[in-house]
XYZ file of C-alpha atoms in Angstrom:
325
model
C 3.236 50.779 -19.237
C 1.894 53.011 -21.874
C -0.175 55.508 -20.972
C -1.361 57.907 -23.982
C -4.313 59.377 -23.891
C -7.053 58.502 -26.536
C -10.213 60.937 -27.033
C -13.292 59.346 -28.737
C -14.632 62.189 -31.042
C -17.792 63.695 -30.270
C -18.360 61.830 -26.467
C -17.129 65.213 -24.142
C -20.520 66.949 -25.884
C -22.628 64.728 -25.250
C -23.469 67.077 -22.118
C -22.836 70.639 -20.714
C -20.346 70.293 -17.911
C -21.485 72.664 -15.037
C -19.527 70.797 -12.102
C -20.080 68.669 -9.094
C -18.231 70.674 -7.127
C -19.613 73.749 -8.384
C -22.860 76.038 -8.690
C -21.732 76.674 -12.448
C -23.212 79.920 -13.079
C -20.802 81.675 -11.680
C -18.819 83.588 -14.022
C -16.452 84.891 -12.623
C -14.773 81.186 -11.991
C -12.624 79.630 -14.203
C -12.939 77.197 -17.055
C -9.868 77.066 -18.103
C -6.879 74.491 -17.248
C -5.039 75.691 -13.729
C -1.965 77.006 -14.680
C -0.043 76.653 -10.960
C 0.129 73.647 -8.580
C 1.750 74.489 -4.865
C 2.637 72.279 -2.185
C 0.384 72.945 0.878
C 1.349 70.264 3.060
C 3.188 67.031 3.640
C 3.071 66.032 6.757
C 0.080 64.759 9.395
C -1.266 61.705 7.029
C -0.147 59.145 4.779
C -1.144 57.392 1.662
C -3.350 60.100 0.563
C -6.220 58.697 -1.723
C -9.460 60.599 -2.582
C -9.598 64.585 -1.610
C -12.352 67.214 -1.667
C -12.287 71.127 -1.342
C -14.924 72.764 0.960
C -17.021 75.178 -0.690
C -14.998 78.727 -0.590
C -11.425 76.725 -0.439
C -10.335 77.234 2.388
C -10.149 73.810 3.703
C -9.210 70.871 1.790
C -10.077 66.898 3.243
C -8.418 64.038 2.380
C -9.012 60.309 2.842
C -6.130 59.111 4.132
C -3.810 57.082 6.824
C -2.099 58.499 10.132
C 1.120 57.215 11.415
C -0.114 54.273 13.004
C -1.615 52.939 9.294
C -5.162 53.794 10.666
C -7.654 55.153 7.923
C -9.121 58.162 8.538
C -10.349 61.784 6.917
C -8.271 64.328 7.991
C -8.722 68.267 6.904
C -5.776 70.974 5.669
C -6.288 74.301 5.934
C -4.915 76.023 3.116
C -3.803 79.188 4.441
C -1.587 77.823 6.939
C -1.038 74.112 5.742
C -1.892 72.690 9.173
C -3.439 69.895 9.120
C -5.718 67.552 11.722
C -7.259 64.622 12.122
C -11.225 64.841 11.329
C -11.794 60.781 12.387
C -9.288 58.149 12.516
C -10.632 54.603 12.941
C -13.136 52.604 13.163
C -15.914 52.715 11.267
C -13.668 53.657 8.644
C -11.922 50.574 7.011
C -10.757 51.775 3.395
C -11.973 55.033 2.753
C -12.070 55.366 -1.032
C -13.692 59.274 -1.920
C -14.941 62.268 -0.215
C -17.791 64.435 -1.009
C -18.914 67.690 0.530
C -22.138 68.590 1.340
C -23.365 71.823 -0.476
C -23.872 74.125 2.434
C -20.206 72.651 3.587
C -21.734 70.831 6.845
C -21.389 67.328 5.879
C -18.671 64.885 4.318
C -20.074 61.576 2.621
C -17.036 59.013 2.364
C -17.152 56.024 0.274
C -15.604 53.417 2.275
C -14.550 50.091 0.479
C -14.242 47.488 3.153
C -11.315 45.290 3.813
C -10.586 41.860 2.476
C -8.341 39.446 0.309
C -7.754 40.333 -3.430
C -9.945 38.583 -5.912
C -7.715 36.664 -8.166
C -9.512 38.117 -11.128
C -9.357 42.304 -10.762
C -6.935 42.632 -8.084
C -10.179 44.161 -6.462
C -10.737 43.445 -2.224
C -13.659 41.205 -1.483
C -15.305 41.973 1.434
C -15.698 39.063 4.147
C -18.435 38.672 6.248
C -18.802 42.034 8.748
C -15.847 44.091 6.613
C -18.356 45.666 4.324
C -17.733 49.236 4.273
C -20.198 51.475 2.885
C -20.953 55.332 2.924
C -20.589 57.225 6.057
C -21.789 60.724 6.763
C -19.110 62.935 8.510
C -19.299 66.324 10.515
C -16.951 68.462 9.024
C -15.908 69.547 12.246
C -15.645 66.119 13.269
C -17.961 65.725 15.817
C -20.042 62.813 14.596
C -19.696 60.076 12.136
C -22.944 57.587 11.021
C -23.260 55.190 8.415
C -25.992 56.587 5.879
C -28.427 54.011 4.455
C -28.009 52.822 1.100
C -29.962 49.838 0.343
C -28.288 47.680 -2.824
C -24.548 49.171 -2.789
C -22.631 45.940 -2.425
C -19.308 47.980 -1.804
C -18.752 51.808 -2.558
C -15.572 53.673 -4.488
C -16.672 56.960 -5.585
C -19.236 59.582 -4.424
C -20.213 62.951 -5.514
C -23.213 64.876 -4.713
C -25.061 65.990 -7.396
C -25.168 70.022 -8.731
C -29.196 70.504 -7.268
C -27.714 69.013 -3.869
C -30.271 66.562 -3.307
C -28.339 63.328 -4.812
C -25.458 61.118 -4.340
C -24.067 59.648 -7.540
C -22.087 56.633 -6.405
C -19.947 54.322 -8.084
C -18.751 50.295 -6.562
C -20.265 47.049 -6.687
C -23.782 44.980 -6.044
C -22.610 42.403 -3.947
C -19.089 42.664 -4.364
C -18.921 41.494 -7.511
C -20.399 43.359 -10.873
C -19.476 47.293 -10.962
C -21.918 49.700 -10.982
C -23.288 53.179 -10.816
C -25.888 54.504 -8.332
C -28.098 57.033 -7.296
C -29.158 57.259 -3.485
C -30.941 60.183 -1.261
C -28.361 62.335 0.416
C -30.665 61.423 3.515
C -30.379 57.732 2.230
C -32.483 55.016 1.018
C -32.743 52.698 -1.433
C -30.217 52.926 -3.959
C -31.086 52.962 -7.592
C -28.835 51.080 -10.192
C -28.209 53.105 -13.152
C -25.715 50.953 -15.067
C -24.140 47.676 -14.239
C -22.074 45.135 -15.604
C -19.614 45.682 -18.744
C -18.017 47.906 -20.023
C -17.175 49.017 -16.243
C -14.661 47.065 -14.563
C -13.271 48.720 -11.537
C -15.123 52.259 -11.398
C -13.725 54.618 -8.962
C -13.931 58.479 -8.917
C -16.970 59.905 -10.420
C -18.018 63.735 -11.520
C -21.803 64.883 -12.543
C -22.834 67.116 -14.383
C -26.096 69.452 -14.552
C -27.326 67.276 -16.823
C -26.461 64.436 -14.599
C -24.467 62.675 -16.259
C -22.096 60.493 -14.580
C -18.442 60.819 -15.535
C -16.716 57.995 -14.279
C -13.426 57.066 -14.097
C -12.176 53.074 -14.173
C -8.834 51.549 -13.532
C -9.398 47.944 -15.053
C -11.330 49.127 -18.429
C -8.858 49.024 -21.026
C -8.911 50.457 -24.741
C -6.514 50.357 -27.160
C -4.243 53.258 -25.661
C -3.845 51.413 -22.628
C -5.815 50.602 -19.404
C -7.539 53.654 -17.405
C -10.707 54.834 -18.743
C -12.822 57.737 -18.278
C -16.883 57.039 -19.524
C -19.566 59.123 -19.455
C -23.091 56.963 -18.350
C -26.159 59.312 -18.332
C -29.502 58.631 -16.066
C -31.064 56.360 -18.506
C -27.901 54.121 -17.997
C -25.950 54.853 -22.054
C -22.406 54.319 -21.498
C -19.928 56.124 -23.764
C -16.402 56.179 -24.051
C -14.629 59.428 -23.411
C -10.707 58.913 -22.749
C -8.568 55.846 -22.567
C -4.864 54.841 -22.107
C -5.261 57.106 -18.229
C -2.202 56.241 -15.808
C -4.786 56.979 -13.010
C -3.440 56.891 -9.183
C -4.501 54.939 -5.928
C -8.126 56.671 -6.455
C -8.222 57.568 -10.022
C -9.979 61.332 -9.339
C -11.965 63.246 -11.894
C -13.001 66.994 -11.869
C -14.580 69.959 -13.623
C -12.451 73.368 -12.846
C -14.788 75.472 -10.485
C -16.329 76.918 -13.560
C -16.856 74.316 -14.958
C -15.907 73.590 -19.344
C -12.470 71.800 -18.548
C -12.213 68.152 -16.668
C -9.187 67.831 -15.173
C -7.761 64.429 -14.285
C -4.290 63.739 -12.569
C -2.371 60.767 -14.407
C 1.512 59.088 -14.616
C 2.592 59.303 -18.103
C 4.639 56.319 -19.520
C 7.743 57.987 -18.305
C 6.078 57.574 -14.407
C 5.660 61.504 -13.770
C 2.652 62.973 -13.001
C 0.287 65.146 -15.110
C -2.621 66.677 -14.982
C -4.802 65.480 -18.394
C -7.200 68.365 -19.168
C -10.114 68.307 -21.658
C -12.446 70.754 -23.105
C -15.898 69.052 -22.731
C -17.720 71.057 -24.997
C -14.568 70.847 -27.524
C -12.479 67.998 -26.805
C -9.495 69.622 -26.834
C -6.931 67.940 -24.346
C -3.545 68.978 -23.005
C -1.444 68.366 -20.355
C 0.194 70.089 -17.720
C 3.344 68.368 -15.801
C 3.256 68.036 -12.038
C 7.019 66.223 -11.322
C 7.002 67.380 -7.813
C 3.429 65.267 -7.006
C 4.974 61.416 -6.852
C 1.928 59.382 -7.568
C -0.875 61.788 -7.978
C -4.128 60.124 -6.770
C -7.216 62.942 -6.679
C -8.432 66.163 -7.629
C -11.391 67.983 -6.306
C -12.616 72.179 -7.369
C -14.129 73.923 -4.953
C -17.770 75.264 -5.519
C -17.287 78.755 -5.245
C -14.075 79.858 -5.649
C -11.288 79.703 -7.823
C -8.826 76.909 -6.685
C -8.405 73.223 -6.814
C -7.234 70.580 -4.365
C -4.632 68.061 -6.235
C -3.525 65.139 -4.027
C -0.306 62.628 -4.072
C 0.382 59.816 -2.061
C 2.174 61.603 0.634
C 1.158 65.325 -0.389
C -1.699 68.265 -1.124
C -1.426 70.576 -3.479
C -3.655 74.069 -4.429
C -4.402 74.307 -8.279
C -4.490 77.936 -9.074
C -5.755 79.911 -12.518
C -4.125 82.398 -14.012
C -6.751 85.991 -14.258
C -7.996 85.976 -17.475
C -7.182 89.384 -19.628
């Protein structure tokens, strides 16, 4: 499959990018690409999906599987590359995305459900009692609840928004039409701010100061391919940003930690991984090759400092930035 990337002119201004993972005033963090990707670890999990940095970078979590094929969020830390097991099992079912909490406390996982494949997306339907949902984590893994979140059929993506207070969230009402949502970090009723067309399969989502959504979907398709990347703002306008994305498992999107530059990891038509990057307030895009990540799947910054987490199926990676002169 093809897998070219296709900017629409004019769509990565439409707002300011100051990061979900970041404070974005800090400017002493980067905007530019990374210019360095380093194994940390490959061992303790399997069939890595979504991952998330803690605030100063020091830990990275991923949403993945141990070696019995149980699902499970598990946390690296970066200095040593160890690795543990945060929760494994039930009530996780198909973790999808991680989010961190802006003080660092508190994990929110999108978890979406088991069940058959729908004959038309390729998509899980939940059955009765498999539904998933969005559970609220302990970073140091001593609890796990299921946050309320009235009118979220099935969750994929979750980010917490830059003033803390929000989760952006992207899935289904009732299992079947794709959607984007707003809902109280404390939960509540969920707010739908777009549904329907021209969002397929929306997974991994980034928001920006301005809140807008950035959302990335692996069944939209454009002439460059399938894989999109839209931008849907709080009044629910959907715009077209990048098409023709190879995206992974989880389809990740992130700003660098300060902010300007999205970075998105992708298989080019030649299967090897990338990392797509794109100047939101230019739209200038390059690439950076990754051939030692086999199926990159997610990227998360961290808040306040200057790395990245970069995930493959059966690895993490640190993104690092060169100093600037």
């Amino acid at each position: 499959m093809h897998h070219a990337t296709r900017i629409m002119p004019g769509l990565l201004a439409l707002a300011t990018f100051a990061g979900c993972n970041t404070d974005g005033g800090d400017a002493s963090l980067p905007t530019t690409p990374p210019t360095k990707v380093e194994l940390v670890t490959n061992t303790g999990f399997r069939h890595v999906g979504a991952v998330e940095s803690s605030p100063d970078g020091a830990t990275f979590y991923a949403a993945a599987f141990d070696e019995e094929d149980r699902p499970g969020v598990f946390a690296i830390d970066v200095a040593s590359g160890s690795s543990s097991a945060l929760h494994v099992g039930e009530p996780l079912l198909y973790p999808a995305d991680i989010a961190v909490s802006c003080d660092g406390t508190r994990l929110f996982v999108a978890d979406m459900g088991l069940g058959v494949p729908d004959s038309e997306f390729g998509d899980p339907v939940e059955p009765l009692g498999q539904a998933g949902g969005i559970h609220v984590l302990s970073t140091n893994g001593d609890s796990v609840e299921r946050l309320s979140a009235n009118g979220i059929g099935r969750a994929a993506g979750v980010i917490v928004s830059t003033d803390c207070e929000t989760l952006f969230v992207t899935g289904w009402i009732e299992m079947f039409q794709p959607a984007l949502f707003t809902v109280p970090v404390g939960g509540g009723s969920a707010r739908v701010i777009h549904e329907g067309a021209p969002l397929v399969s929306p997974t991994g989502v980034h928001v920006d100061e301005a809140n807008v959504a950035w959302v990335m979907d692996h069944g939209a398709r454009n002439d460059s391919g399938e894989g999109l990347l839209f931008s849907i703002t709080l009044d629910g306008q959907v715009s077209e940003v990048v098409g023709g994305l190879g995206m992974g498992r989880h389809g990740g999107v992130s700003l660098v930690p300060g902010g300007t530059t999205a970075v998105m990891p992708v298989v080019n038509d030649q299967g090897m991984g990338q990392l797509v990057t794109a100047n939101t307030e230019t739209g200038q895009m390059s690439t950076m090759d990754i051939p030692d990540i086999a199926y990159p799947t997610g990227t998360a910054a961290a808040r306040n400092a200057p790395v990245m987490v970069v995930a493959g199926e059966q690895s993490i990676s640190i993104a690092t930035f060169e100093a600037s002169e």
